[in-house]
PDB file of C-alpha atoms and ligand atoms in Angstrom:
ATOM      1  CA  MET X   1      -0.799 -47.451  -6.048  1.00 44.00           C
ATOM      2  CA  ASN X   2       0.406 -45.346  -4.106  1.00 47.00           C
ATOM      3  CA  LEU X   3       0.514 -42.390  -6.197  1.00 57.00           C
ATOM      4  CA  PHE X   4       1.968 -39.907  -3.550  1.00 53.00           C
ATOM      5  CA  LYS X   5       4.774 -42.059  -2.154  1.00 57.00           C
ATOM      6  CA  LYS X   6       7.464 -39.504  -1.831  1.00 68.00           C
ATOM      7  CA  SER X   7       5.960 -36.958  -0.448  1.00 82.00           C
ATOM      8  CA  GLY X   8       4.613 -35.935   2.433  1.00 96.00           C
ATOM      9  CA  VAL X   9       1.621 -35.230   4.124  1.00 98.00           C
ATOM     10  CA  LEU X  10      -0.919 -32.506   4.616  1.00 98.00           C
ATOM     11  CA  TYR X  11      -3.343 -32.693   7.431  1.00 98.00           C
ATOM     12  CA  ILE X  12      -6.463 -30.916   7.827  1.00 98.00           C
ATOM     13  CA  VAL X  13      -7.443 -30.752  11.213  1.00 98.00           C
ATOM     14  CA  PRO X  14     -10.252 -28.622  12.575  1.00 98.00           C
ATOM     15  CA  THR X  15     -10.217 -27.335  15.818  1.00 98.00           C
ATOM     16  CA  PRO X  16     -12.853 -25.500  18.828  1.00 98.00           C
ATOM     17  CA  ILE X  17     -15.219 -23.333  18.025  1.00 98.00           C
ATOM     18  CA  GLY X  18     -15.068 -22.440  21.716  1.00 97.00           C
ATOM     19  CA  ASN X  19     -15.043 -25.147  23.904  1.00 97.00           C
ATOM     20  CA  LEU X  20     -12.008 -26.498  23.588  1.00 97.00           C
ATOM     21  CA  SER X  21     -13.412 -30.352  24.617  1.00 97.00           C
ATOM     22  CA  ASP X  22     -14.835 -29.914  21.175  1.00 98.00           C
ATOM     23  CA  ILE X  23     -11.735 -31.820  19.755  1.00 98.00           C
ATOM     24  CA  THR X  24     -11.879 -36.135  18.702  1.00 98.00           C
ATOM     25  CA  TYR X  25      -9.260 -37.732  19.728  1.00 98.00           C
ATOM     26  CA  ARG X  26      -7.504 -38.338  16.235  1.00 98.00           C
ATOM     27  CA  ALA X  27      -6.963 -34.964  16.244  1.00 98.00           C
ATOM     28  CA  VAL X  28      -4.820 -34.933  19.107  1.00 98.00           C
ATOM     29  CA  ASP X  29      -3.092 -37.804  17.469  1.00 98.00           C
ATOM     30  CA  THR X  30      -2.283 -35.678  14.679  1.00 98.00           C
ATOM     31  CA  LEU X  31      -1.551 -32.799  16.315  1.00 98.00           C
ATOM     32  CA  LYS X  32       1.107 -33.961  18.180  1.00 98.00           C
ATOM     33  CA  SER X  33       2.773 -37.227  16.131  1.00 98.00           C
ATOM     34  CA  VAL X  34       3.138 -34.249  12.491  1.00 98.00           C
ATOM     35  CA  ASN X  35       6.705 -32.567  11.982  1.00 98.00           C
ATOM     36  CA  LEU X  36       5.721 -29.090  12.016  1.00 98.00           C
ATOM     37  CA  ILE X  37       1.538 -27.314  12.798  1.00 98.00           C
ATOM     38  CA  ALA X  38       0.758 -24.568  10.389  1.00 98.00           C
ATOM     39  CA  ALA X  39      -1.459 -21.968  12.257  1.00 98.00           C
ATOM     40  CA  GLU X  40      -3.489 -19.096  11.514  1.00 98.00           C
ATOM     41  CA  ASN X  41      -2.688 -17.799  15.555  1.00 98.00           C
ATOM     42  CA  ILE X  42       0.242 -18.579  16.934  1.00 98.00           C
ATOM     43  CA  TYR X  43      -0.490 -17.807  20.744  1.00 97.00           C
ATOM     44  CA  HIS X  44      -4.182 -19.099  20.124  1.00 97.00           C
ATOM     45  CA  THR X  45      -3.270 -22.810  19.336  1.00 98.00           C
ATOM     46  CA  ASN X  46      -0.650 -22.286  21.759  1.00 98.00           C
ATOM     47  CA  ILE X  47      -4.355 -22.304  24.839  1.00 97.00           C
ATOM     48  CA  LEU X  48      -5.266 -25.293  22.293  1.00 98.00           C
ATOM     49  CA  LEU X  49      -1.584 -27.238  23.150  1.00 98.00           C
ATOM     50  CA  GLN X  50      -1.466 -26.642  26.465  1.00 98.00           C
ATOM     51  CA  HIS X  51      -4.803 -27.503  27.362  1.00 98.00           C
ATOM     52  CA  TYR X  52      -3.743 -31.551  24.894  1.00 98.00           C
ATOM     53  CA  ASN X  53      -0.076 -31.429  26.117  1.00 97.00           C
ATOM     54  CA  VAL X  54       0.959 -30.857  22.211  1.00 98.00           C
ATOM     55  CA  LYS X  55       4.519 -30.182  22.031  1.00 97.00           C
ATOM     56  CA  ASN X  56       5.246 -28.806  19.062  1.00 98.00           C
ATOM     57  CA  ILE X  57       6.505 -27.172  16.312  1.00 98.00           C
ATOM     58  CA  LEU X  58       4.250 -24.343  14.861  1.00 98.00           C
ATOM     59  CA  ILE X  59       4.126 -22.076  12.548  1.00 98.00           C
ATOM     60  CA  SER X  60       1.924 -18.271  10.729  1.00 98.00           C
ATOM     61  CA  PHE X  61       0.533 -19.523   8.231  1.00 98.00           C
ATOM     62  CA  ASN X  62      -2.638 -16.768   7.894  1.00 98.00           C
ATOM     63  CA  LYS X  63      -3.935 -14.393   5.675  1.00 97.00           C
ATOM     64  CA  GLU X  64      -1.103 -12.097   5.227  1.00 97.00           C
ATOM     65  CA  ASN X  65       1.634 -14.713   4.399  1.00 98.00           C
ATOM     66  CA  GLU X  66      -0.657 -17.581   2.786  1.00 98.00           C
ATOM     67  CA  LYS X  67       0.681 -17.496  -0.284  1.00 97.00           C
ATOM     68  CA  LYS X  68       4.520 -17.166   0.688  1.00 97.00           C
ATOM     69  CA  GLN X  69       3.837 -19.789   4.009  1.00 98.00           C
ATOM     70  CA  SER X  70       2.424 -21.685   1.325  1.00 98.00           C
ATOM     71  CA  HIS X  71       5.731 -21.656  -0.736  1.00 97.00           C
ATOM     72  CA  TYR X  72       8.160 -23.177   3.147  1.00 98.00           C
ATOM     73  CA  VAL X  73       4.984 -25.784   3.831  1.00 98.00           C
ATOM     74  CA  ILE X  74       5.042 -27.297   0.258  1.00 98.00           C
ATOM     75  CA  LYS X  75       9.429 -27.363   0.358  1.00 97.00           C
ATOM     76  CA  LYS X  76       8.760 -29.582   3.122  1.00 98.00           C
ATOM     77  CA  LEU X  77       5.879 -31.556   2.160  1.00 98.00           C
ATOM     78  CA  GLN X  78       8.071 -32.390  -1.343  1.00 97.00           C
ATOM     79  CA  GLU X  79      10.808 -33.563   2.145  1.00 97.00           C
ATOM     80  CA  GLY X  80       8.579 -35.962   3.456  1.00 97.00           C
ATOM     81  CA  LYS X  81       7.418 -33.920   6.141  1.00 98.00           C
ATOM     82  CA  LYS X  82       4.198 -34.320   7.726  1.00 98.00           C
ATOM     83  CA  ILE X  83       2.239 -31.333   8.438  1.00 98.00           C
ATOM     84  CA  ALA X  84      -0.710 -30.211  10.414  1.00 98.00           C
ATOM     85  CA  LEU X  85      -3.361 -27.121   8.869  1.00 98.00           C
ATOM     86  CA  VAL X  86      -5.307 -25.040  11.455  1.00 98.00           C
ATOM     87  CA  SER X  87      -7.397 -22.171  11.744  1.00 98.00           C
ATOM     88  CA  ASN X  88      -7.749 -20.016  15.349  1.00 98.00           C
ATOM     89  CA  ALA X  89     -11.170 -22.074  15.711  1.00 98.00           C
ATOM     90  CA  GLY X  90     -13.841 -24.815  13.037  1.00 98.00           C
ATOM     91  CA  THR X  91     -12.567 -26.419  10.167  1.00 98.00           C
ATOM     92  CA  PRO X  92      -9.236 -24.722   7.951  1.00 98.00           C
ATOM     93  CA  VAL X  93     -10.594 -23.570   4.959  1.00 98.00           C
ATOM     94  CA  ILE X  94     -14.429 -23.054   5.376  1.00 98.00           C
ATOM     95  CA  ASN X  95     -13.760 -19.819   5.365  1.00 98.00           C
ATOM     96  CA  ASP X  96     -10.676 -19.156   6.955  1.00 98.00           C
ATOM     97  CA  PRO X  97      -6.309 -19.762   5.154  1.00 98.00           C
ATOM     98  CA  GLY X  98      -6.016 -22.452   3.472  1.00 98.00           C
ATOM     99  CA  TYR X  99      -7.380 -22.788  -0.682  1.00 98.00           C
ATOM    100  CA  PHE X 100      -3.661 -21.612  -2.213  1.00 98.00           C
ATOM    101  CA  LEU X 101      -2.060 -24.044   0.354  1.00 98.00           C
ATOM    102  CA  ILE X 102      -4.553 -27.348  -0.750  1.00 98.00           C
ATOM    103  CA  LYS X 103      -4.689 -26.004  -4.924  1.00 98.00           C
ATOM    104  CA  GLN X 104      -1.131 -26.409  -4.964  1.00 98.00           C
ATOM    105  CA  CYS X 105      -0.917 -29.486  -3.035  1.00 97.00           C
ATOM    106  CA  TYR X 106      -2.516 -30.909  -6.295  1.00 97.00           C
ATOM    107  CA  ILE X 107      -0.053 -29.025  -8.258  1.00 97.00           C
ATOM    108  CA  PHE X 108       2.349 -30.655  -6.360  1.00 96.00           C
ATOM    109  CA  ASN X 109       0.311 -34.385  -6.625  1.00 96.00           C
ATOM    110  CA  ILE X 110       1.154 -34.000  -2.352  1.00 97.00           C
ATOM    111  CA  GLN X 111      -1.321 -36.003  -0.344  1.00 97.00           C
ATOM    112  CA  ILE X 112      -4.272 -35.021   1.344  1.00 98.00           C
ATOM    113  CA  ILE X 113      -5.367 -36.175   4.435  1.00 98.00           C
ATOM    114  CA  PRO X 114      -8.751 -34.395   6.526  1.00 98.00           C
ATOM    115  CA  LEU X 115     -10.169 -34.793   9.401  1.00 98.00           C
ATOM    116  CA  PRO X 116     -13.948 -34.640  10.602  1.00 98.00           C
ATOM    117  CA  GLY X 117     -14.852 -32.600  12.864  1.00 98.00           C
ATOM    118  CA  PRO X 118     -15.860 -29.054  14.221  1.00 98.00           C
ATOM    119  CA  CYS X 119     -18.052 -26.729  12.253  1.00 98.00           C
ATOM    120  CA  SER X 120     -19.777 -24.146  13.096  1.00 98.00           C
ATOM    121  CA  ALA X 121     -21.871 -23.571  10.155  1.00 98.00           C
ATOM    122  CA  ILE X 122     -22.951 -26.679  10.043  1.00 98.00           C
ATOM    123  CA  THR X 123     -23.467 -27.595  14.234  1.00 98.00           C
ATOM    124  CA  ALA X 124     -25.422 -23.848  13.658  1.00 98.00           C
ATOM    125  CA  LEU X 125     -27.228 -25.767  10.401  1.00 98.00           C
ATOM    126  CA  SER X 126     -27.944 -29.286  12.141  1.00 98.00           C
ATOM    127  CA  ALA X 127     -30.243 -27.418  15.665  1.00 98.00           C
ATOM    128  CA  SER X 128     -31.618 -24.832  13.191  1.00 98.00           C
ATOM    129  CA  GLY X 129     -35.590 -26.790  12.734  1.00 98.00           C
ATOM    130  CA  ILE X 130     -34.261 -25.286   9.417  1.00 98.00           C
ATOM    131  CA  SER X 131     -34.598 -27.617   6.274  1.00 98.00           C
ATOM    132  CA  THR X 132     -30.951 -29.497   6.608  1.00 98.00           C
ATOM    133  CA  ASN X 133     -31.738 -31.133   2.876  1.00 98.00           C
ATOM    134  CA  ARG X 134     -30.118 -28.987   0.420  1.00 98.00           C
ATOM    135  CA  PHE X 135     -28.170 -26.350   1.356  1.00 98.00           C
ATOM    136  CA  CYS X 136     -26.458 -23.373  -0.088  1.00 98.00           C
ATOM    137  CA  TYR X 137     -23.338 -21.428   2.143  1.00 98.00           C
ATOM    138  CA  GLU X 138     -22.835 -18.439   1.513  1.00 98.00           C
ATOM    139  CA  GLY X 139     -19.541 -17.374   3.677  1.00 97.00           C
ATOM    140  CA  PHE X 140     -19.851 -13.889   5.366  1.00 97.00           C
ATOM    141  CA  LEU X 141     -22.825 -11.368   3.431  1.00 97.00           C
ATOM    142  CA  PRO X 142     -20.728  -8.417   2.071  1.00 96.00           C
ATOM    143  CA  SER X 143     -19.897  -5.783   3.934  1.00 94.00           C
ATOM    144  CA  LYS X 144     -20.488  -3.068   1.550  1.00 96.00           C
ATOM    145  CA  LYS X 145     -24.221  -1.845   1.631  1.00 96.00           C
ATOM    146  CA  LYS X 146     -25.133  -1.905  -1.988  1.00 97.00           C
ATOM    147  CA  THR X 147     -23.023  -4.992  -3.003  1.00 98.00           C
ATOM    148  CA  ARG X 148     -25.114  -6.802   0.204  1.00 97.00           C
ATOM    149  CA  ARG X 149     -27.785  -5.614  -0.488  1.00 97.00           C
ATOM    150  CA  ASP X 150     -27.487  -7.039  -4.501  1.00 98.00           C
ATOM    151  CA  LEU X 151     -25.995  -9.634  -3.266  1.00 98.00           C
ATOM    152  CA  LEU X 152     -29.551 -10.786  -0.466  1.00 98.00           C
ATOM    153  CA  TYR X 153     -31.917  -9.784  -3.409  1.00 98.00           C
ATOM    154  CA  SER X 154     -30.314 -12.520  -5.335  1.00 98.00           C
ATOM    155  CA  LEU X 155     -31.063 -15.014  -3.813  1.00 98.00           C
ATOM    156  CA  ARG X 156     -35.135 -14.255  -2.198  1.00 96.00           C
ATOM    157  CA  GLU X 157     -36.497 -17.032  -4.313  1.00 96.00           C
ATOM    158  CA  GLU X 158     -32.975 -19.824  -3.161  1.00 97.00           C
ATOM    159  CA  LYS X 159     -34.689 -22.717  -2.331  1.00 97.00           C
ATOM    160  CA  ARG X 160     -32.080 -23.809  -0.370  1.00 98.00           C
ATOM    161  CA  THR X 161     -31.994 -23.702   3.806  1.00 98.00           C
ATOM    162  CA  ILE X 162     -28.562 -20.824   3.032  1.00 98.00           C
ATOM    163  CA  ILE X 163     -26.594 -20.406   5.787  1.00 98.00           C
ATOM    164  CA  PHE X 164     -24.565 -17.133   6.807  1.00 98.00           C
ATOM    165  CA  TYR X 165     -21.226 -15.902   8.908  1.00 98.00           C
ATOM    166  CA  GLU X 166     -22.019 -12.586  10.574  1.00 96.00           C
ATOM    167  CA  SER X 167     -20.877 -10.224  12.995  1.00 94.00           C
ATOM    168  CA  LYS X 168     -22.241  -7.577  15.990  1.00 94.00           C
ATOM    169  CA  HIS X 169     -21.477  -4.999  14.341  1.00 94.00           C
ATOM    170  CA  ARG X 170     -23.226  -5.554  11.039  1.00 95.00           C
ATOM    171  CA  ILE X 171     -25.937  -7.997  12.137  1.00 96.00           C
ATOM    172  CA  LEU X 172     -29.276  -5.417  12.909  1.00 96.00           C
ATOM    173  CA  GLN X 173     -28.245  -3.606   9.113  1.00 97.00           C
ATOM    174  CA  SER X 174     -28.286  -7.423   7.792  1.00 97.00           C
ATOM    175  CA  ILE X 175     -31.148  -8.779   9.082  1.00 98.00           C
ATOM    176  CA  LYS X 176     -33.107  -5.004   8.122  1.00 98.00           C
ATOM    177  CA  ASP X 177     -31.963  -6.166   4.554  1.00 98.00           C
ATOM    178  CA  ILE X 178     -33.411  -9.311   4.545  1.00 98.00           C
ATOM    179  CA  ILE X 179     -36.427  -7.870   5.310  1.00 97.00           C
ATOM    180  CA  GLU X 180     -36.500  -4.997   2.444  1.00 97.00           C
ATOM    181  CA  LYS X 181     -34.637  -7.937  -0.547  1.00 97.00           C
ATOM    182  CA  ILE X 182     -35.676 -10.839   1.209  1.00 97.00           C
ATOM    183  CA  ASP X 183     -39.345 -11.159   2.773  1.00 96.00           C
ATOM    184  CA  GLN X 184     -40.270 -10.047   6.162  1.00 95.00           C
ATOM    185  CA  ASN X 185     -41.976 -12.757   7.154  1.00 95.00           C
ATOM    186  CA  ARG X 186     -39.306 -14.816   5.328  1.00 97.00           C
ATOM    187  CA  TYR X 187     -37.840 -17.710   8.933  1.00 98.00           C
ATOM    188  CA  LEU X 188     -34.830 -17.395  10.338  1.00 98.00           C
ATOM    189  CA  VAL X 189     -32.586 -18.664  12.675  1.00 98.00           C
ATOM    190  CA  ILE X 190     -30.201 -17.062  15.047  1.00 98.00           C
ATOM    191  CA  ALA X 191     -27.220 -19.559  16.856  1.00 98.00           C
ATOM    192  CA  ARG X 192     -25.077 -17.170  18.586  1.00 97.00           C
ATOM    193  CA  GLU X 193     -22.334 -18.687  20.810  1.00 97.00           C
ATOM    194  CA  ILE X 194     -22.351 -22.203  19.533  1.00 98.00           C
ATOM    195  CA  THR X 195     -20.855 -24.503  21.967  1.00 98.00           C
ATOM    196  CA  LYS X 196     -19.753 -21.298  24.206  1.00 97.00           C
ATOM    197  CA  LYS X 197     -21.291 -20.413  27.648  1.00 95.00           C
ATOM    198  CA  TRP X 198     -24.581 -17.501  26.564  1.00 94.00           C
ATOM    199  CA  GLU X 199     -24.692 -19.627  23.185  1.00 96.00           C
ATOM    200  CA  SER X 200     -28.858 -18.968  22.065  1.00 96.00           C
ATOM    201  CA  ILE X 201     -30.278 -20.967  19.627  1.00 97.00           C
ATOM    202  CA  TYR X 202     -33.384 -18.208  18.363  1.00 97.00           C
ATOM    203  CA  GLY X 203     -35.487 -18.922  15.208  1.00 98.00           C
ATOM    204  CA  ALA X 204     -38.654 -16.465  14.041  1.00 98.00           C
ATOM    205  CA  LYS X 205     -39.901 -14.333  11.345  1.00 98.00           C
ATOM    206  CA  ALA X 206     -36.914 -11.359  10.119  1.00 97.00           C
ATOM    207  CA  ASN X 207     -39.238  -8.799  10.815  1.00 97.00           C
ATOM    208  CA  ILE X 208     -39.767 -10.255  14.495  1.00 97.00           C
ATOM    209  CA  ILE X 209     -35.886 -11.088  14.848  1.00 97.00           C
ATOM    210  CA  LEU X 210     -34.984  -7.799  14.215  1.00 97.00           C
ATOM    211  CA  SER X 211     -37.196  -6.283  17.507  1.00 97.00           C
ATOM    212  CA  TRP X 212     -36.265  -9.217  19.431  1.00 96.00           C
ATOM    213  CA  LEU X 213     -32.212  -8.382  19.146  1.00 95.00           C
ATOM    214  CA  LYS X 214     -33.029  -4.528  19.068  1.00 95.00           C
ATOM    215  CA  LYS X 215     -34.856  -5.478  22.522  1.00 94.00           C
ATOM    216  CA  ASP X 216     -31.759  -6.682  24.493  1.00 92.00           C
ATOM    217  CA  ILE X 217     -28.716  -4.871  23.462  1.00 92.00           C
ATOM    218  CA  ASN X 218     -27.354  -8.253  25.582  1.00 90.00           C
ATOM    219  CA  ARG X 219     -28.340 -10.571  22.200  1.00 88.00           C
ATOM    220  CA  TYR X 220     -25.631  -8.994  19.307  1.00 87.00           C
ATOM    221  CA  ASN X 221     -23.367  -6.815  21.386  1.00 88.00           C
ATOM    222  CA  LYS X 222     -21.069 -10.166  21.930  1.00 90.00           C
ATOM    223  CA  GLY X 223     -20.007 -13.030  20.453  1.00 94.00           C
ATOM    224  CA  GLU X 224     -19.848 -14.773  16.745  1.00 97.00           C
ATOM    225  CA  MET X 225     -23.254 -15.386  15.448  1.00 97.00           C
ATOM    226  CA  ILE X 226     -24.783 -17.107  12.118  1.00 98.00           C
ATOM    227  CA  ILE X 227     -28.072 -16.541   9.969  1.00 98.00           C
ATOM    228  CA  ILE X 228     -30.178 -19.617   8.316  1.00 98.00           C
ATOM    229  CA  ILE X 229     -32.128 -18.786   6.350  1.00 98.00           C
ATOM    230  CA  ASP X 230     -35.155 -20.718   5.124  1.00 98.00           C
ATOM    231  CA  GLY X 231     -35.584 -21.244   1.648  1.00 98.00           C
ATOM    232  CA  PHE X 232     -38.475 -20.016  -0.704  1.00 97.00           C
ATOM    233  CA  LYS X 233     -41.448 -21.478  -0.885  1.00 94.00           C
ATOM    234  CA  GLU X 234     -43.557 -21.052  -3.912  1.00 84.00           C
ATOM    235  CA  LEU X 235     -47.044 -20.568  -2.595  1.00 75.00           C
ATOM    236  CA  LYS X 236     -49.461 -23.165  -4.302  1.00 72.00           C
ATOM    237  CA  LYS X 237     -51.792 -21.852  -6.814  1.00 65.00           C
ATOM    238  CA  LYS X 238     -54.020 -21.322  -4.240  1.00 70.00           C
ATOM    239  CA  ASP X 239     -52.244 -19.760  -1.776  1.00 74.00           C
ATOM    240  CA  ILE X 240     -52.484 -15.716  -0.590  1.00 82.00           C
ATOM    241  CA  SER X 241     -49.105 -14.470   0.473  1.00 81.00           C
ATOM    242  CA  GLU X 242     -49.090 -13.008   4.002  1.00 80.00           C
ATOM    243  CA  GLU X 243     -48.204 -10.010   1.569  1.00 82.00           C
ATOM    244  CA  ILE X 244     -51.166 -10.816  -0.021  1.00 87.00           C
ATOM    245  CA  LYS X 245     -54.025 -10.727   3.567  1.00 87.00           C
ATOM    246  CA  ASN X 246     -52.030  -7.447   4.692  1.00 87.00           C
ATOM    247  CA  THR X 247     -53.176  -5.179   1.473  1.00 89.00           C
ATOM    248  CA  PHE X 248     -55.821  -6.590   1.281  1.00 88.00           C
ATOM    249  CA  ILE X 249     -57.510  -6.329   5.019  1.00 90.00           C
ATOM    250  CA  MET X 250     -55.678  -2.734   4.542  1.00 89.00           C
ATOM    251  CA  LEU X 251     -57.804  -1.794   1.872  1.00 92.00           C
ATOM    252  CA  ARG X 252     -60.815  -3.426   3.028  1.00 92.00           C
ATOM    253  CA  ASN X 253     -60.531  -0.478   6.219  1.00 90.00           C
ATOM    254  CA  PHE X 254     -61.559   1.588   3.546  1.00 91.00           C
ATOM    255  CA  LEU X 255     -63.513  -0.528   0.189  1.00 91.00           C
ATOM    256  CA  SER X 256     -66.530  -2.218  -0.192  1.00 89.00           C
ATOM    257  CA  LEU X 257     -64.859  -5.938  -1.037  1.00 91.00           C
ATOM    258  CA  LYS X 258     -65.316  -5.833  -4.215  1.00 88.00           C
ATOM    259  CA  GLN X 259     -63.008  -3.027  -4.797  1.00 90.00           C
ATOM    260  CA  SER X 260     -60.301  -4.256  -2.130  1.00 89.00           C
ATOM    261  CA  VAL X 261     -60.572  -7.863  -3.536  1.00 89.00           C
ATOM    262  CA  LEU X 262     -59.899  -5.975  -7.257  1.00 89.00           C
ATOM    263  CA  ILE X 263     -56.977  -3.316  -6.396  1.00 91.00           C
ATOM    264  CA  THR X 264     -55.528  -5.828  -4.256  1.00 89.00           C
ATOM    265  CA  SER X 265     -55.324  -8.084  -7.073  1.00 85.00           C
ATOM    266  CA  LYS X 266     -54.164  -5.392  -9.781  1.00 84.00           C
ATOM    267  CA  ILE X 267     -51.517  -4.347  -6.750  1.00 86.00           C
ATOM    268  CA  HIS X 268     -49.609  -8.123  -6.446  1.00 82.00           C
ATOM    269  CA  LYS X 269     -50.947  -8.987  -9.698  1.00 73.00           C
ATOM    270  CA  ILE X 270     -53.250 -12.265  -9.025  1.00 77.00           C
ATOM    271  CA  GLN X 271     -55.811 -14.177 -10.786  1.00 75.00           C
ATOM    272  CA  LYS X 272     -59.518 -12.334  -8.393  1.00 80.00           C
ATOM    273  CA  ASN X 273     -60.709 -15.902  -7.955  1.00 78.00           C
ATOM    274  CA  ASN X 274     -58.551 -16.602  -5.517  1.00 76.00           C
ATOM    275  CA  LEU X 275     -58.423 -13.427  -3.626  1.00 80.00           C
ATOM    276  CA  TYR X 276     -61.976 -13.439  -3.184  1.00 82.00           C
ATOM    277  CA  GLU X 277     -62.806 -16.928  -2.319  1.00 79.00           C
ATOM    278  CA  TYR X 278     -59.845 -15.784   1.023  1.00 80.00           C
ATOM    279  CA  ALA X 279     -61.919 -12.877   1.942  1.00 84.00           C
ATOM    280  CA  ILE X 280     -65.056 -15.019   1.173  1.00 83.00           C
ATOM    281  CA  LYS X 281     -63.870 -16.778   3.891  1.00 79.00           C
ATOM    282  CA  LYS X 282     -62.765 -13.635   6.209  1.00 80.00           C
ATOM    283  CA  GLU X 283     -65.820 -11.945   5.840  1.00 83.00           C
ATOM    284  CA  ASP X 284     -67.264 -14.809   7.477  1.00 78.00           C
ATOM    285  CA  GLN X 285     -64.881 -14.706  10.582  1.00 73.00           C
TER     286      GLN X 285
HETATM  287  N1  LIG B   1     -13.725 -22.191   9.638  1.00 57.32           N
HETATM  288  C1  LIG B   1     -14.669 -21.712  10.625  1.00 57.32           C
HETATM  289  C2  LIG B   1     -15.360 -22.759  11.133  1.00 57.32           C
HETATM  290  O1  LIG B   1     -15.506 -24.048  10.470  1.00 57.32           O
HETATM  291  O2  LIG B   1     -16.501 -22.570  11.455  1.00 57.32           O
HETATM  292  C3  LIG B   1     -15.487 -20.329  10.397  1.00 57.32           C
HETATM  293  C4  LIG B   1     -14.363 -19.707  10.452  1.00 57.32           C
HETATM  294  S1  LIG B   1     -15.118 -17.741  10.394  1.00 57.32           S
HETATM  295  C5  LIG B   1     -13.730 -17.187  10.117  1.00 57.32           C
HETATM  296  C6  LIG B   1     -15.769 -17.328  11.863  1.00 57.32           C
HETATM  297  C7  LIG B   1     -16.946 -16.794  12.186  1.00 57.32           C
HETATM  298  O3  LIG B   1     -17.488 -18.623  11.847  1.00 57.32           O
HETATM  299  C8  LIG B   1     -17.475 -16.123  12.888  1.00 57.32           C
HETATM  300  O4  LIG B   1     -17.845 -14.573  12.843  1.00 57.32           O
HETATM  301  C9  LIG B   1     -18.958 -16.287  12.577  1.00 57.32           C
HETATM  302  O5  LIG B   1     -19.816 -16.013  12.025  1.00 57.32           O
HETATM  303  C10 LIG B   1     -18.871 -18.177  13.164  1.00 57.32           C
HETATM  304  N2  LIG B   1     -18.869 -18.498  14.225  1.00 57.32           N
HETATM  305  C11 LIG B   1     -16.882 -19.426  14.449  1.00 57.32           C
HETATM  306  N3  LIG B   1     -17.596 -19.696  15.899  1.00 57.32           N
HETATM  307  C12 LIG B   1     -18.853 -19.737  16.307  1.00 57.32           C
HETATM  308  C13 LIG B   1     -19.607 -20.547  16.704  1.00 57.32           C
HETATM  309  N4  LIG B   1     -18.899 -20.708  18.057  1.00 57.32           N
HETATM  310  N5  LIG B   1     -20.409 -19.277  17.234  1.00 57.32           N
HETATM  311  C14 LIG B   1     -21.429 -19.220  16.512  1.00 57.32           C
HETATM  312  N6  LIG B   1     -20.937 -18.863  15.475  1.00 57.32           N
HETATM  313  C15 LIG B   1     -19.781 -18.562  15.280  1.00 57.32           C
END
């Protein structure tokens, strides 16, 4: 039984995130065949349509007018029209306008057909070299300093890989916050300008990433970027973290082995025995 018999169809159509060739045949066919295209930015989408020789009617559908335009789109869908939703780049609704409209489609029992296609978060993740088994997508980091730092702190023991969208204006500050609120030794990847001319994917510990970025302004002052953070790895009982090792090494410059082990274990609230094992091995080196 077709539950949506009387209504039209809303197609969610992903578009390229930089390289105009990254579009599926089906997406182009859909953009040609629908009655109307609801686009985040008409000018932007027109460039894509011209490239693929698609002639169709466009209406503006962005963050500011989403509610108002959704009523119009729903009305058209109820009349049996087929409508494509596109954003400026990537998959609509993923940090782009469309969520309200999708909810409305459910309320009015209108069929939604999502097309697979480009999504910058997934494209970056696939090349990050960080585990893809389990990941969480967090969208943009909050712009308010305290909210951003609180969020990062709340994620410090998140075991899944974490994906953030980021802007060139805040990247340095965000990496500093990751160092302070998560861990300076946490491995992360900055994926920048994916599919574009200056594409770069660089991974290292957070503190190394910060110095790498600071070394050359061209590494962050232009383009779009994504931060992918390795998930929290629980230390095995016998493992000594880098932070603990650093404390021990620092104290050992001034104190005896015994005193250094004792104070380090007090500071980090860990058992002395494991640390002794590490300390003795280190002395033997
Ligand atoms: N819906 C889009 C998608 O599926 O990729 C995401 C839209 S969101 C408003 C825009 C953000 O996505 C950018 O600020 C950047 O963090 C990320 N982004 C988009 N294109 C990118 C690219 N080519 N390279 C790296 N990051 C990109």
